[in-house]
């Protein structure tokens, strides 16, 4: 059985190169999530009020260019209501964060497109895979469009972007990360085949749970809910925050206290799920070496993320800790997807 499984691992060097390239792109997406988190945490996301995918890659090069960009920022509510009197030098500080975020997005596009063309021309990526590679590229383009759609929500009335659009923006990025990571693993480890068993489905549902938790985290970020109820395990002495359901069903996405409560509850669910699934794999199955490594990684990253989340909350969301919390969330999602992949590939070994 072990020999049969090992034959599915690709031994063609060019296929391994494709897999490593896709994992590198996935790493750039994680970096993109980190810079995006820092952009949000520093209040920089609305500093560039236009979207020009080509010319916008060039930052202001002269004092007049900077004044023109600053003048456009001064027309939006965030400047008038929160940053009135900001100096040009202070504006440059937030501008560079947003510019770096957009520039990294463009760089990821080139880091995907150019190697793909090379691998396709040399035959390392077969014609049968061109379609899904194109889908990955278009999903990346969609992410750029969604990012601008998110920014637009904060240019006319609001002083920050919509928490709904922020969650969608993050969600598309995580889906792109997962899709590229899965395809990369297929090129490195071989494409899983056969029926999906119960154990693999459980791992898949855990990955979905982590994804949902990340979306809840986006709602927390969009509502600035991490700045309230900075106590743990209770929320200022209560299990459920006061007035949590004051807006009815909209409270789940509009009330900062309830948004934080939901994020806490699902965090506990993720931690318990990771612990029990790890224990179950050890006692009720005969996992392969790679399954054990993936399961150990999931448990370790989950525990680190829970501790990091609590510390970030208690210290009232310092920028560095909050950004790290978002990066570790992406790593947990990636680890959960890796475990799902390894279980899917080695399901013949699982009871």
Short mmCIF file of C-alpha atoms in Angstrom, two decimals:
data_model
loop_
_atom_site.label_atom_id
_atom_site.label_comp_id
_atom_site.label_asym_id
_atom_site.label_seq_id
_atom_site.Cartn_x
_atom_site.Cartn_y
_atom_site.Cartn_z
CA UNK A 1 0.00 0.00 0.00
CA UNK A 2 2.82 2.39 0.86
CA UNK A 3 4.59 1.61 -2.43
CA UNK A 4 1.43 2.25 -4.42
CA UNK A 5 0.95 5.61 -2.77
CA UNK A 6 4.53 6.67 -3.33
CA UNK A 7 4.28 6.14 -7.09
CA UNK A 8 1.86 9.04 -7.35
CA UNK A 9 4.56 11.51 -6.30
CA UNK A 10 5.77 13.33 -9.41
CA UNK A 11 9.44 12.69 -10.15
CA UNK A 12 9.71 15.07 -13.10
CA UNK A 13 11.97 17.96 -12.00
CA UNK A 14 9.94 20.48 -13.98
CA UNK A 15 6.74 19.47 -12.15
CA UNK A 16 8.50 19.93 -8.82
CA UNK A 17 9.60 23.37 -9.98
CA UNK A 18 5.96 24.24 -10.75
CA UNK A 19 4.94 23.13 -7.27
CA UNK A 20 7.67 25.18 -5.59
CA UNK A 21 6.73 28.21 -7.72
CA UNK A 22 3.09 27.95 -6.65
CA UNK A 23 4.07 27.62 -2.98
CA UNK A 24 6.22 30.73 -3.39
CA UNK A 25 3.21 32.60 -4.82
CA UNK A 26 1.17 31.37 -1.84
CA UNK A 27 3.88 32.81 0.42
CA UNK A 28 3.55 36.17 -1.36
CA UNK A 29 -0.20 36.09 -0.73
CA UNK A 30 0.46 35.57 2.98
CA UNK A 31 2.80 38.58 2.83
CA UNK A 32 0.03 40.48 1.05
CA UNK A 33 -2.33 39.65 3.91
CA UNK A 34 0.26 40.95 6.37
CA UNK A 35 0.71 44.24 4.52
CA UNK A 36 -3.06 44.54 4.10
CA UNK A 37 -3.50 44.10 7.84
CA UNK A 38 -0.90 46.77 8.56
CA UNK A 39 -2.58 49.07 6.05
CA UNK A 40 -5.88 48.70 7.89
CA UNK A 41 -4.35 48.99 11.36
CA UNK A 42 -2.50 52.20 10.47
CA UNK A 43 -5.64 53.73 8.94
CA UNK A 44 -3.93 53.93 5.55
CA UNK A 45 -6.42 52.15 3.32
CA UNK A 46 -8.20 55.29 2.11
CA UNK A 47 -5.10 57.37 1.44
CA UNK A 48 -5.20 56.62 -2.31
CA UNK A 49 -8.59 57.69 -3.59
CA UNK A 50 -8.28 56.45 -7.18
CA UNK A 51 -7.76 53.08 -8.79
CA UNK A 52 -5.51 52.99 -11.82
CA UNK A 53 -4.03 49.50 -12.27
CA UNK A 54 -1.28 50.70 -14.64
CA UNK A 55 -0.37 54.36 -14.00
CA UNK A 56 -1.18 53.93 -10.31
CA UNK A 57 1.90 51.72 -9.92
CA UNK A 58 4.02 54.88 -10.08
CA UNK A 59 4.00 56.82 -6.77
CA UNK A 60 4.18 60.62 -6.62
CA UNK A 61 7.62 61.72 -7.85
CA UNK A 62 7.54 65.45 -7.20
CA UNK A 63 6.27 67.85 -4.56
CA UNK A 64 3.44 68.85 -6.90
CA UNK A 65 2.46 65.20 -7.33
CA UNK A 66 2.35 64.74 -3.56
CA UNK A 67 0.25 67.86 -3.13
CA UNK A 68 -2.18 66.64 -5.75
CA UNK A 69 -2.56 63.23 -4.04
CA UNK A 70 -2.94 64.91 -0.64
CA UNK A 71 -5.59 67.29 -1.98
CA UNK A 72 -7.67 64.34 -3.19
CA UNK A 73 -7.40 62.70 0.23
CA UNK A 74 -8.51 65.94 1.90
CA UNK A 75 -11.86 65.69 0.09
CA UNK A 76 -12.97 62.45 1.77
CA UNK A 77 -14.74 62.12 5.16
CA UNK A 78 -11.83 60.35 6.86
CA UNK A 79 -9.64 63.43 6.51
CA UNK A 80 -12.36 65.96 7.35
CA UNK A 81 -13.71 64.08 10.40
CA UNK A 82 -10.66 62.26 11.75
CA UNK A 83 -7.44 63.65 10.30
CA UNK A 84 -8.14 67.35 9.78
CA UNK A 85 -4.90 69.29 10.00
CA UNK A 86 -2.74 66.33 8.94
CA UNK A 87 0.57 67.45 7.48
CA UNK A 88 1.87 66.37 4.10
CA UNK A 89 4.61 64.34 5.79
CA UNK A 90 2.04 62.47 7.89
CA UNK A 91 0.01 61.81 4.74
CA UNK A 92 3.07 60.30 3.09
CA UNK A 93 3.30 57.87 5.99
CA UNK A 94 -0.15 56.40 5.37
CA UNK A 95 0.14 56.71 1.59
CA UNK A 96 3.18 54.42 1.43
CA UNK A 97 1.38 51.63 3.29
CA UNK A 98 -1.51 51.61 0.83
CA UNK A 99 0.80 51.99 -2.15
CA UNK A 100 2.91 49.05 -0.94
CA UNK A 101 -0.24 46.96 -0.54
CA UNK A 102 -1.37 47.69 -4.10
CA UNK A 103 2.15 47.31 -5.51
CA UNK A 104 2.50 43.88 -3.89
CA UNK A 105 -0.80 42.86 -5.47
CA UNK A 106 0.53 43.84 -8.89
CA UNK A 107 3.81 42.04 -8.18
CA UNK A 108 1.95 38.84 -7.31
CA UNK A 109 0.13 39.08 -10.64
CA UNK A 110 3.45 39.19 -12.52
CA UNK A 111 4.95 36.52 -10.25
CA UNK A 112 2.14 34.25 -11.35
CA UNK A 113 1.71 35.17 -15.01
CA UNK A 114 5.30 35.22 -16.26
CA UNK A 115 6.43 31.85 -14.78
CA UNK A 116 3.14 30.30 -15.92
CA UNK A 117 3.83 31.34 -19.50
CA UNK A 118 7.31 29.84 -19.24
CA UNK A 119 6.13 26.58 -17.66
CA UNK A 120 3.33 26.28 -20.21
CA UNK A 121 5.71 26.88 -23.13
CA UNK A 122 8.19 24.27 -21.86
CA UNK A 123 5.50 21.68 -21.13
CA UNK A 124 6.01 21.62 -17.36
CA UNK A 125 2.35 22.65 -17.08
CA UNK A 126 0.32 20.44 -19.37
CA UNK A 127 -2.41 21.81 -21.59
CA UNK A 128 -5.05 20.11 -19.39
CA UNK A 129 -4.04 22.39 -16.50
CA UNK A 130 -4.07 25.64 -18.45
CA UNK A 131 -7.73 26.18 -17.66
CA UNK A 132 -7.41 26.05 -13.91
CA UNK A 133 -4.25 28.16 -14.00
CA UNK A 134 -6.26 30.77 -15.88
CA UNK A 135 -8.95 30.57 -13.20
CA UNK A 136 -6.31 31.20 -10.52
CA UNK A 137 -5.05 34.24 -12.44
CA UNK A 138 -8.58 35.62 -12.88
CA UNK A 139 -9.29 35.05 -9.19
CA UNK A 140 -6.25 37.20 -8.44
CA UNK A 141 -7.62 39.91 -10.74
CA UNK A 142 -10.98 39.67 -9.00
CA UNK A 143 -9.22 40.25 -5.69
CA UNK A 144 -7.84 43.54 -7.00
CA UNK A 145 -11.29 44.63 -8.14
CA UNK A 146 -12.85 43.68 -4.79
CA UNK A 147 -10.13 45.65 -3.02
CA UNK A 148 -11.06 48.81 -4.92
CA UNK A 149 -14.77 48.12 -4.33
CA UNK A 150 -13.95 47.96 -0.63
CA UNK A 151 -12.03 51.24 -0.70
CA UNK A 152 -14.93 52.97 -2.47
CA UNK A 153 -17.17 52.28 0.54
CA UNK A 154 -15.08 54.71 2.60
CA UNK A 155 -14.72 57.60 0.17
CA UNK A 156 -18.10 59.36 0.35
CA UNK A 157 -19.88 58.91 3.69
CA UNK A 158 -17.91 56.63 5.99
CA UNK A 159 -14.58 57.32 7.69
CA UNK A 160 -13.51 53.71 7.18
CA UNK A 161 -14.35 50.90 4.79
CA UNK A 162 -17.45 48.73 5.14
CA UNK A 163 -16.87 45.73 7.39
CA UNK A 164 -18.86 43.62 4.91
CA UNK A 165 -16.64 44.53 1.99
CA UNK A 166 -13.56 44.07 4.17
CA UNK A 167 -14.70 40.52 4.97
CA UNK A 168 -15.35 39.78 1.29
CA UNK A 169 -11.93 41.20 0.35
CA UNK A 170 -10.23 38.98 2.91
CA UNK A 171 -12.36 36.00 1.94
CA UNK A 172 -11.39 36.18 -1.73
CA UNK A 173 -7.71 36.47 -0.74
CA UNK A 174 -7.93 33.38 1.46
CA UNK A 175 -9.74 31.41 -1.23
CA UNK A 176 -7.00 32.36 -3.69
CA UNK A 177 -4.38 31.30 -1.15
CA UNK A 178 -6.09 27.95 -0.65
CA UNK A 179 -6.53 27.26 -4.36
CA UNK A 180 -2.89 28.03 -5.21
CA UNK A 181 -1.65 26.04 -2.24
CA UNK A 182 -3.73 22.97 -3.20
CA UNK A 183 -2.57 23.00 -6.82
CA UNK A 184 1.02 23.48 -5.67
CA UNK A 185 0.75 20.45 -3.38
CA UNK A 186 -0.61 18.40 -6.26
CA UNK A 187 2.47 19.20 -8.34
CA UNK A 188 4.78 18.39 -5.44
CA UNK A 189 3.02 15.37 -3.94
CA UNK A 190 0.79 14.01 -6.67
CA UNK A 191 -2.90 14.53 -7.33
CA UNK A 192 -5.17 12.67 -4.86
CA UNK A 193 -7.52 10.20 -6.45
CA UNK A 194 -10.39 7.98 -5.39
CA UNK A 195 -13.30 8.32 -2.99
CA UNK A 196 -13.20 10.93 -0.21
CA UNK A 197 -13.65 9.21 3.15
CA UNK A 198 -15.12 10.51 6.42
CA UNK A 199 -11.78 11.48 7.96
CA UNK A 200 -10.87 13.67 5.01
CA UNK A 201 -14.29 15.30 5.10
CA UNK A 202 -13.82 16.15 8.78
CA UNK A 203 -10.50 17.82 7.98
CA UNK A 204 -12.19 19.71 5.17
CA UNK A 205 -14.89 20.97 7.51
CA UNK A 206 -12.22 22.10 9.96
CA UNK A 207 -10.63 24.11 7.14
CA UNK A 208 -14.03 25.70 6.44
CA UNK A 209 -14.39 26.54 10.14
CA UNK A 210 -11.02 28.31 10.11
CA UNK A 211 -12.12 30.22 7.00
CA UNK A 212 -15.34 31.33 8.73
CA UNK A 213 -13.34 32.40 11.77
CA UNK A 214 -11.15 34.58 9.55
CA UNK A 215 -14.25 36.26 8.11
CA UNK A 216 -15.50 36.90 11.65
CA UNK A 217 -12.11 38.42 12.40
CA UNK A 218 -12.60 40.76 9.44
CA UNK A 219 -15.92 41.90 10.92
CA UNK A 220 -14.16 42.51 14.24
CA UNK A 221 -11.51 44.56 12.45
CA UNK A 222 -14.03 46.51 10.39
CA UNK A 223 -16.06 47.41 13.49
CA UNK A 224 -12.91 48.14 15.55
CA UNK A 225 -14.37 45.62 17.98
CA UNK A 226 -10.97 44.66 19.35
CA UNK A 227 -10.83 48.01 21.14
CA UNK A 228 -13.79 47.17 23.40
CA UNK A 229 -14.10 44.49 26.10
CA UNK A 230 -10.35 44.09 26.53
CA UNK A 231 -10.70 41.45 29.25
CA UNK A 232 -10.55 37.66 29.15
CA UNK A 233 -12.13 35.14 29.62
CA UNK A 234 -15.18 37.27 30.51
CA UNK A 235 -16.19 40.42 28.66
CA UNK A 236 -16.01 43.10 31.35
CA UNK A 237 -17.37 40.60 33.85
CA UNK A 238 -20.11 39.17 31.62
CA UNK A 239 -20.32 36.15 29.35
CA UNK A 240 -22.32 38.01 26.69
CA UNK A 241 -21.75 41.78 26.28
CA UNK A 242 -24.51 44.14 27.36
CA UNK A 243 -26.89 45.19 24.57
CA UNK A 244 -25.47 42.56 22.24
CA UNK A 245 -28.74 42.09 20.32
CA UNK A 246 -29.90 45.71 20.31
CA UNK A 247 -30.06 45.75 16.49
CA UNK A 248 -31.79 42.39 16.06
CA UNK A 249 -30.24 40.09 13.49
CA UNK A 250 -28.04 42.91 12.21
CA UNK A 251 -26.29 42.84 15.59
CA UNK A 252 -24.19 39.91 14.41
CA UNK A 253 -22.45 42.15 11.87
CA UNK A 254 -23.13 45.64 13.26
CA UNK A 255 -22.64 45.38 17.04
CA UNK A 256 -18.93 45.47 18.02
CA UNK A 257 -19.49 43.60 21.29
CA UNK A 258 -21.40 40.76 19.66
CA UNK A 259 -18.89 40.58 16.79
CA UNK A 260 -16.10 40.09 19.31
CA UNK A 261 -18.18 37.53 21.25
CA UNK A 262 -18.79 35.52 18.07
CA UNK A 263 -15.08 35.62 17.23
CA UNK A 264 -14.24 34.34 20.72
CA UNK A 265 -16.77 31.50 20.60
CA UNK A 266 -15.63 30.26 17.20
CA UNK A 267 -12.01 30.49 18.37
CA UNK A 268 -12.86 28.07 21.18
CA UNK A 269 -14.57 25.81 18.66
CA UNK A 270 -11.49 25.84 16.40
CA UNK A 271 -9.20 25.02 19.34
CA UNK A 272 -11.39 22.14 20.56
CA UNK A 273 -11.83 20.81 17.04
CA UNK A 274 -8.06 20.84 16.44
CA UNK A 275 -7.32 19.11 19.76
CA UNK A 276 -9.92 16.37 19.46
CA UNK A 277 -9.16 15.68 15.80
CA UNK A 278 -5.44 15.45 16.54
CA UNK A 279 -6.15 13.04 19.40
CA UNK A 280 -8.54 10.98 17.25
CA UNK A 281 -5.98 10.61 14.47
CA UNK A 282 -3.40 9.33 16.95
CA UNK A 283 -5.67 6.78 18.65
CA UNK A 284 -8.14 5.63 15.99
CA UNK A 285 -6.06 5.48 12.83
CA UNK A 286 -2.63 4.75 11.42
CA UNK A 287 -1.66 8.06 9.84
CA UNK A 288 1.25 8.40 7.46
CA UNK A 289 4.29 10.44 8.40
CA UNK A 290 3.06 13.43 6.39
CA UNK A 291 -0.40 13.24 7.97
CA UNK A 292 1.19 13.23 11.43
CA UNK A 293 3.35 16.21 10.55
CA UNK A 294 0.40 18.14 9.16
CA UNK A 295 -1.77 17.31 12.19
CA UNK A 296 0.98 18.35 14.59
CA UNK A 297 1.40 21.61 12.68
CA UNK A 298 -2.33 22.33 12.81
CA UNK A 299 -2.46 21.78 16.57
CA UNK A 300 0.66 23.86 17.27
CA UNK A 301 -0.45 26.78 15.08
CA UNK A 302 -3.96 26.66 16.57
CA UNK A 303 -2.64 26.92 20.13
CA UNK A 304 -0.25 29.72 19.14
CA UNK A 305 -3.09 31.60 17.44
CA UNK A 306 -5.38 31.33 20.48
CA UNK A 307 -2.68 32.66 22.81
CA UNK A 308 -1.80 35.42 20.35
CA UNK A 309 -5.47 36.40 20.03
CA UNK A 310 -5.91 36.70 23.80
CA UNK A 311 -2.71 38.72 24.22
CA UNK A 312 -3.66 41.02 21.31
CA UNK A 313 -7.04 41.66 22.94
CA UNK A 314 -5.66 42.28 26.44
CA UNK A 315 -3.13 44.80 25.11
CA UNK A 316 -5.85 46.61 23.11
CA UNK A 317 -4.76 45.56 19.64
CA UNK A 318 -1.22 46.88 19.17
CA UNK A 319 -0.37 47.08 15.49
CA UNK A 320 2.42 44.49 15.49
CA UNK A 321 0.45 41.86 17.43
CA UNK A 322 -2.71 42.41 15.39
CA UNK A 323 -0.84 42.04 12.11
CA UNK A 324 0.87 38.90 13.39
CA UNK A 325 -2.53 37.54 14.46
CA UNK A 326 -3.79 37.88 10.89
CA UNK A 327 -0.69 36.22 9.44
CA UNK A 328 -0.93 33.28 11.84
CA UNK A 329 -4.60 32.90 10.88
CA UNK A 330 -3.52 32.52 7.25
CA UNK A 331 -0.88 29.99 8.31
CA UNK A 332 -3.51 28.03 10.26
CA UNK A 333 -5.78 27.95 7.23
CA UNK A 334 -2.85 26.76 5.12
CA UNK A 335 -1.94 24.07 7.65
CA UNK A 336 -5.55 22.87 7.80
CA UNK A 337 -5.66 22.67 4.02
CA UNK A 338 -2.37 20.78 4.00
CA UNK A 339 -3.77 18.26 6.51
CA UNK A 340 -6.87 17.83 4.34
CA UNK A 341 -4.66 17.25 1.30
CA UNK A 342 -2.47 14.68 3.05
CA UNK A 343 -5.50 12.81 4.39
CA UNK A 344 -7.07 12.89 0.94
CA UNK A 345 -3.90 11.52 -0.59
CA UNK A 346 -3.23 8.88 2.07
CA UNK A 347 -6.83 7.89 2.78
CA UNK A 348 -5.98 4.24 2.12
CA UNK A 349 -4.05 4.28 5.40
CA UNK A 350 -6.85 5.80 7.50
CA UNK A 351 -9.31 3.52 9.29
#
